[in-house]
Amino acid sequence: QLKAQYLDQLPENCEIILFGFSQGCATIMRWVLQRFPNCKHLVFWAGMIPEDLNYKPHLPYFEDKAIHFFHGDQDPLITPDRLQFIRKVIRETGLNQVQEIPFAGKHTVVRSALKDWFDRTVRA
């Protein structure tokens, strides 16, 4: 509803970034696979995409999307075993464009890491 409400107010050249944090990563991906919104970037921060969804029929939708997976090196929820599982899920989805971005920090959005990514990726 928020996207629909504000979309008309955005300039045509606006790059839409969908951002999920922790459990919000699964929520945003489920929403994406229901609505197929126009966006340029999908950002999954300290969380994972759901492993129970079938992405393969929708891979053409994702072809022009940049997908970013951020995880902190001190995140107690993203353990090395969990990280391997997340990588496996990503490989099995067929979403080959997922870019993994580690950062120094815990289970939180680290502003400096987010800003650095934004400056390098979106503003570039």
PDB file of C-alpha atoms in Angstrom:
ATOM      1  CA  GLN A   1       0.000   0.000   0.000  1.00  0.00           C
ATOM      2  CA  LEU A   2       2.830   2.401   0.796  1.00  0.00           C
ATOM      3  CA  LYS A   3       4.500   1.725  -2.517  1.00  0.00           C
ATOM      4  CA  ALA A   4       1.261   2.317  -4.408  1.00  0.00           C
ATOM      5  CA  GLN A   5       0.584   5.492  -2.441  1.00  0.00           C
ATOM      6  CA  TYR A   6       3.961   7.072  -3.124  1.00  0.00           C
ATOM      7  CA  LEU A   7       4.925   5.637  -6.515  1.00  0.00           C
ATOM      8  CA  ASP A   8       3.188   8.422  -8.453  1.00  0.00           C
ATOM      9  CA  GLN A   9       5.206  11.003  -6.520  1.00  0.00           C
ATOM     10  CA  LEU A  10       8.569   9.571  -7.599  1.00  0.00           C
ATOM     11  CA  PRO A  11      10.481  10.809 -10.623  1.00  0.00           C
ATOM     12  CA  GLU A  12      10.543   8.424 -13.577  1.00  0.00           C
ATOM     13  CA  ASN A  13      14.285   7.789 -13.260  1.00  0.00           C
ATOM     14  CA  CYS A  14      14.016   6.826  -9.571  1.00  0.00           C
ATOM     15  CA  GLU A  15      15.675   3.509  -8.704  1.00  0.00           C
ATOM     16  CA  ILE A  16      13.405   1.638  -6.307  1.00  0.00           C
ATOM     17  CA  ILE A  17      15.204  -0.358  -3.618  1.00  0.00           C
ATOM     18  CA  LEU A  18      13.276  -2.964  -1.640  1.00  0.00           C
ATOM     19  CA  PHE A  19      14.945  -3.550   1.717  1.00  0.00           C
ATOM     20  CA  GLY A  20      14.358  -6.366   4.184  1.00  0.00           C
ATOM     21  CA  PHE A  21      16.043  -6.750   7.555  1.00  0.00           C
ATOM     22  CA  SER A  22      16.236 -10.034   9.468  1.00  0.00           C
ATOM     23  CA  GLN A  23      12.828 -11.743   9.252  1.00  0.00           C
ATOM     24  CA  GLY A  24      11.741  -8.941   6.938  1.00  0.00           C
ATOM     25  CA  CYS A  25      13.904 -10.524   4.219  1.00  0.00           C
ATOM     26  CA  ALA A  26      11.509 -13.451   3.918  1.00  0.00           C
ATOM     27  CA  THR A  27       8.533 -11.106   4.126  1.00  0.00           C
ATOM     28  CA  ILE A  28       9.776  -8.875   1.322  1.00  0.00           C
ATOM     29  CA  MET A  29      10.579 -11.850  -0.922  1.00  0.00           C
ATOM     30  CA  ARG A  30       7.128 -13.379  -0.385  1.00  0.00           C
ATOM     31  CA  TRP A  31       5.587 -10.003  -1.251  1.00  0.00           C
ATOM     32  CA  VAL A  32       7.788  -9.702  -4.347  1.00  0.00           C
ATOM     33  CA  LEU A  33       6.673 -13.122  -5.596  1.00  0.00           C
ATOM     34  CA  GLN A  34       3.026 -12.135  -5.124  1.00  0.00           C
ATOM     35  CA  ARG A  35       3.170  -8.633  -6.654  1.00  0.00           C
ATOM     36  CA  PHE A  36       6.241  -8.581  -8.932  1.00  0.00           C
ATOM     37  CA  PRO A  37       6.841  -4.888  -8.256  1.00  0.00           C
ATOM     38  CA  ASN A  38       9.009  -2.663 -10.371  1.00  0.00           C
ATOM     39  CA  CYS A  39      12.329  -2.255  -8.566  1.00  0.00           C
ATOM     40  CA  LYS A  40      16.020  -2.077  -9.339  1.00  0.00           C
ATOM     41  CA  HIS A  41      17.541  -3.517  -6.150  1.00  0.00           C
ATOM     42  CA  LEU A  42      16.532  -6.124  -3.578  1.00  0.00           C
ATOM     43  CA  VAL A  43      18.494  -5.828  -0.345  1.00  0.00           C
ATOM     44  CA  PHE A  44      18.434  -8.658   2.183  1.00  0.00           C
ATOM     45  CA  TRP A  45      20.150  -7.548   5.384  1.00  0.00           C
ATOM     46  CA  ALA A  46      20.966 -10.100   8.105  1.00  0.00           C
ATOM     47  CA  GLY A  47      18.303 -12.508   6.899  1.00  0.00           C
ATOM     48  CA  MET A  48      17.571 -14.949   4.152  1.00  0.00           C
ATOM     49  CA  ILE A  49      15.180 -15.592   1.352  1.00  0.00           C
ATOM     50  CA  PRO A  50      12.617 -18.300   2.044  1.00  0.00           C
ATOM     51  CA  GLU A  51      13.773 -21.757   1.070  1.00  0.00           C
ATOM     52  CA  ASP A  52      10.211 -23.036   0.572  1.00  0.00           C
ATOM     53  CA  LEU A  53       9.371 -20.962  -2.513  1.00  0.00           C
ATOM     54  CA  ASN A  54       9.773 -21.988  -6.142  1.00  0.00           C
ATOM     55  CA  TYR A  55      11.801 -19.240  -7.808  1.00  0.00           C
ATOM     56  CA  LYS A  56      12.544 -21.003 -11.087  1.00  0.00           C
ATOM     57  CA  PRO A  57       9.321 -20.005 -12.938  1.00  0.00           C
ATOM     58  CA  HIS A  58       9.962 -16.372 -11.971  1.00  0.00           C
ATOM     59  CA  LEU A  59      13.652 -16.088 -12.881  1.00  0.00           C
ATOM     60  CA  PRO A  60      12.905 -13.825 -15.884  1.00  0.00           C
ATOM     61  CA  TYR A  61      11.414 -11.266 -13.474  1.00  0.00           C
ATOM     62  CA  PHE A  62      14.675 -11.203 -11.513  1.00  0.00           C
ATOM     63  CA  GLU A  63      16.989 -10.876 -14.536  1.00  0.00           C
ATOM     64  CA  ASP A  64      17.166  -7.083 -14.339  1.00  0.00           C
ATOM     65  CA  LYS A  65      17.251  -6.933 -10.537  1.00  0.00           C
ATOM     66  CA  ALA A  66      20.387  -6.505  -8.464  1.00  0.00           C
ATOM     67  CA  ILE A  67      20.118  -8.673  -5.347  1.00  0.00           C
ATOM     68  CA  HIS A  68      22.333  -7.972  -2.355  1.00  0.00           C
ATOM     69  CA  PHE A  69      22.765 -10.180   0.726  1.00  0.00           C
ATOM     70  CA  PHE A  70      24.438  -8.426   3.673  1.00  0.00           C
ATOM     71  CA  HIS A  71      25.625 -10.251   6.785  1.00  0.00           C
ATOM     72  CA  GLY A  72      27.636  -9.166   9.773  1.00  0.00           C
ATOM     73  CA  ASP A  73      30.809 -10.946  10.768  1.00  0.00           C
ATOM     74  CA  GLN A  74      29.654 -10.913  14.413  1.00  0.00           C
ATOM     75  CA  ASP A  75      25.971 -11.688  13.855  1.00  0.00           C
ATOM     76  CA  PRO A  76      24.958 -14.348  16.391  1.00  0.00           C
ATOM     77  CA  LEU A  77      22.087 -15.440  14.130  1.00  0.00           C
ATOM     78  CA  ILE A  78      24.165 -15.855  10.969  1.00  0.00           C
ATOM     79  CA  THR A  79      26.557 -18.507  12.206  1.00  0.00           C
ATOM     80  CA  PRO A  80      29.036 -20.143   9.806  1.00  0.00           C
ATOM     81  CA  ASP A  81      26.690 -23.145   9.454  1.00  0.00           C
ATOM     82  CA  ARG A  82      23.707 -20.882   8.857  1.00  0.00           C
ATOM     83  CA  LEU A  83      25.693 -18.880   6.313  1.00  0.00           C
ATOM     84  CA  GLN A  84      26.496 -22.074   4.412  1.00  0.00           C
ATOM     85  CA  PHE A  85      22.796 -22.978   4.445  1.00  0.00           C
ATOM     86  CA  ILE A  86      21.844 -19.524   3.138  1.00  0.00           C
ATOM     87  CA  ARG A  87      24.419 -19.843   0.353  1.00  0.00           C
ATOM     88  CA  LYS A  88      22.991 -23.256  -0.550  1.00  0.00           C
ATOM     89  CA  VAL A  89      19.454 -21.869  -0.715  1.00  0.00           C
ATOM     90  CA  ILE A  90      20.644 -19.011  -2.928  1.00  0.00           C
ATOM     91  CA  ARG A  91      22.430 -21.435  -5.280  1.00  0.00           C
ATOM     92  CA  GLU A  92      19.373 -23.674  -5.510  1.00  0.00           C
ATOM     93  CA  THR A  93      17.005 -20.809  -6.338  1.00  0.00           C
ATOM     94  CA  GLY A  94      18.785 -20.004  -9.580  1.00  0.00           C
ATOM     95  CA  LEU A  95      19.194 -16.376  -8.480  1.00  0.00           C
ATOM     96  CA  ASN A  96      22.789 -16.294  -9.659  1.00  0.00           C
ATOM     97  CA  GLN A  97      23.078 -12.528  -9.419  1.00  0.00           C
ATOM     98  CA  VAL A  98      22.930 -12.454  -5.606  1.00  0.00           C
ATOM     99  CA  GLN A  99      25.904 -10.476  -4.374  1.00  0.00           C
ATOM    100  CA  GLU A 100      27.084 -11.427  -0.892  1.00  0.00           C
ATOM    101  CA  ILE A 101      28.346  -8.467   1.109  1.00  0.00           C
ATOM    102  CA  PRO A 102      29.907  -9.136   4.515  1.00  0.00           C
ATOM    103  CA  PHE A 103      30.320  -6.238   6.909  1.00  0.00           C
ATOM    104  CA  ALA A 104      31.854  -5.682  10.330  1.00  0.00           C
ATOM    105  CA  GLY A 105      29.024  -5.828  12.829  1.00  0.00           C
ATOM    106  CA  LYS A 106      26.286  -7.731  14.569  1.00  0.00           C
ATOM    107  CA  HIS A 107      22.594  -8.307  13.833  1.00  0.00           C
ATOM    108  CA  THR A 108      21.857  -4.696  13.039  1.00  0.00           C
ATOM    109  CA  VAL A 109      21.831  -2.324  10.102  1.00  0.00           C
ATOM    110  CA  VAL A 110      25.246  -0.716  10.125  1.00  0.00           C
ATOM    111  CA  ARG A 111      24.776   2.723   8.627  1.00  0.00           C
ATOM    112  CA  SER A 112      28.331   3.054   7.392  1.00  0.00           C
ATOM    113  CA  ALA A 113      28.131  -0.272   5.522  1.00  0.00           C
ATOM    114  CA  LEU A 114      24.761   0.667   4.032  1.00  0.00           C
ATOM    115  CA  LYS A 115      26.021   4.102   2.998  1.00  0.00           C
ATOM    116  CA  ASP A 116      29.182   2.631   1.481  1.00  0.00           C
ATOM    117  CA  TRP A 117      27.100   0.174  -0.572  1.00  0.00           C
ATOM    118  CA  PHE A 118      24.690   2.930  -1.621  1.00  0.00           C
ATOM    119  CA  ASP A 119      27.508   5.242  -2.711  1.00  0.00           C
ATOM    120  CA  ARG A 120      29.276   2.477  -4.668  1.00  0.00           C
ATOM    121  CA  THR A 121      26.203   0.863  -6.193  1.00  0.00           C
ATOM    122  CA  VAL A 122      23.287   3.246  -6.475  1.00  0.00           C
ATOM    123  CA  ARG A 123      24.968   6.623  -6.773  1.00  0.00           C
ATOM    124  CA  ALA A 124      27.705   5.341  -9.089  1.00  0.00           C
TER     125      ALA A 124
END
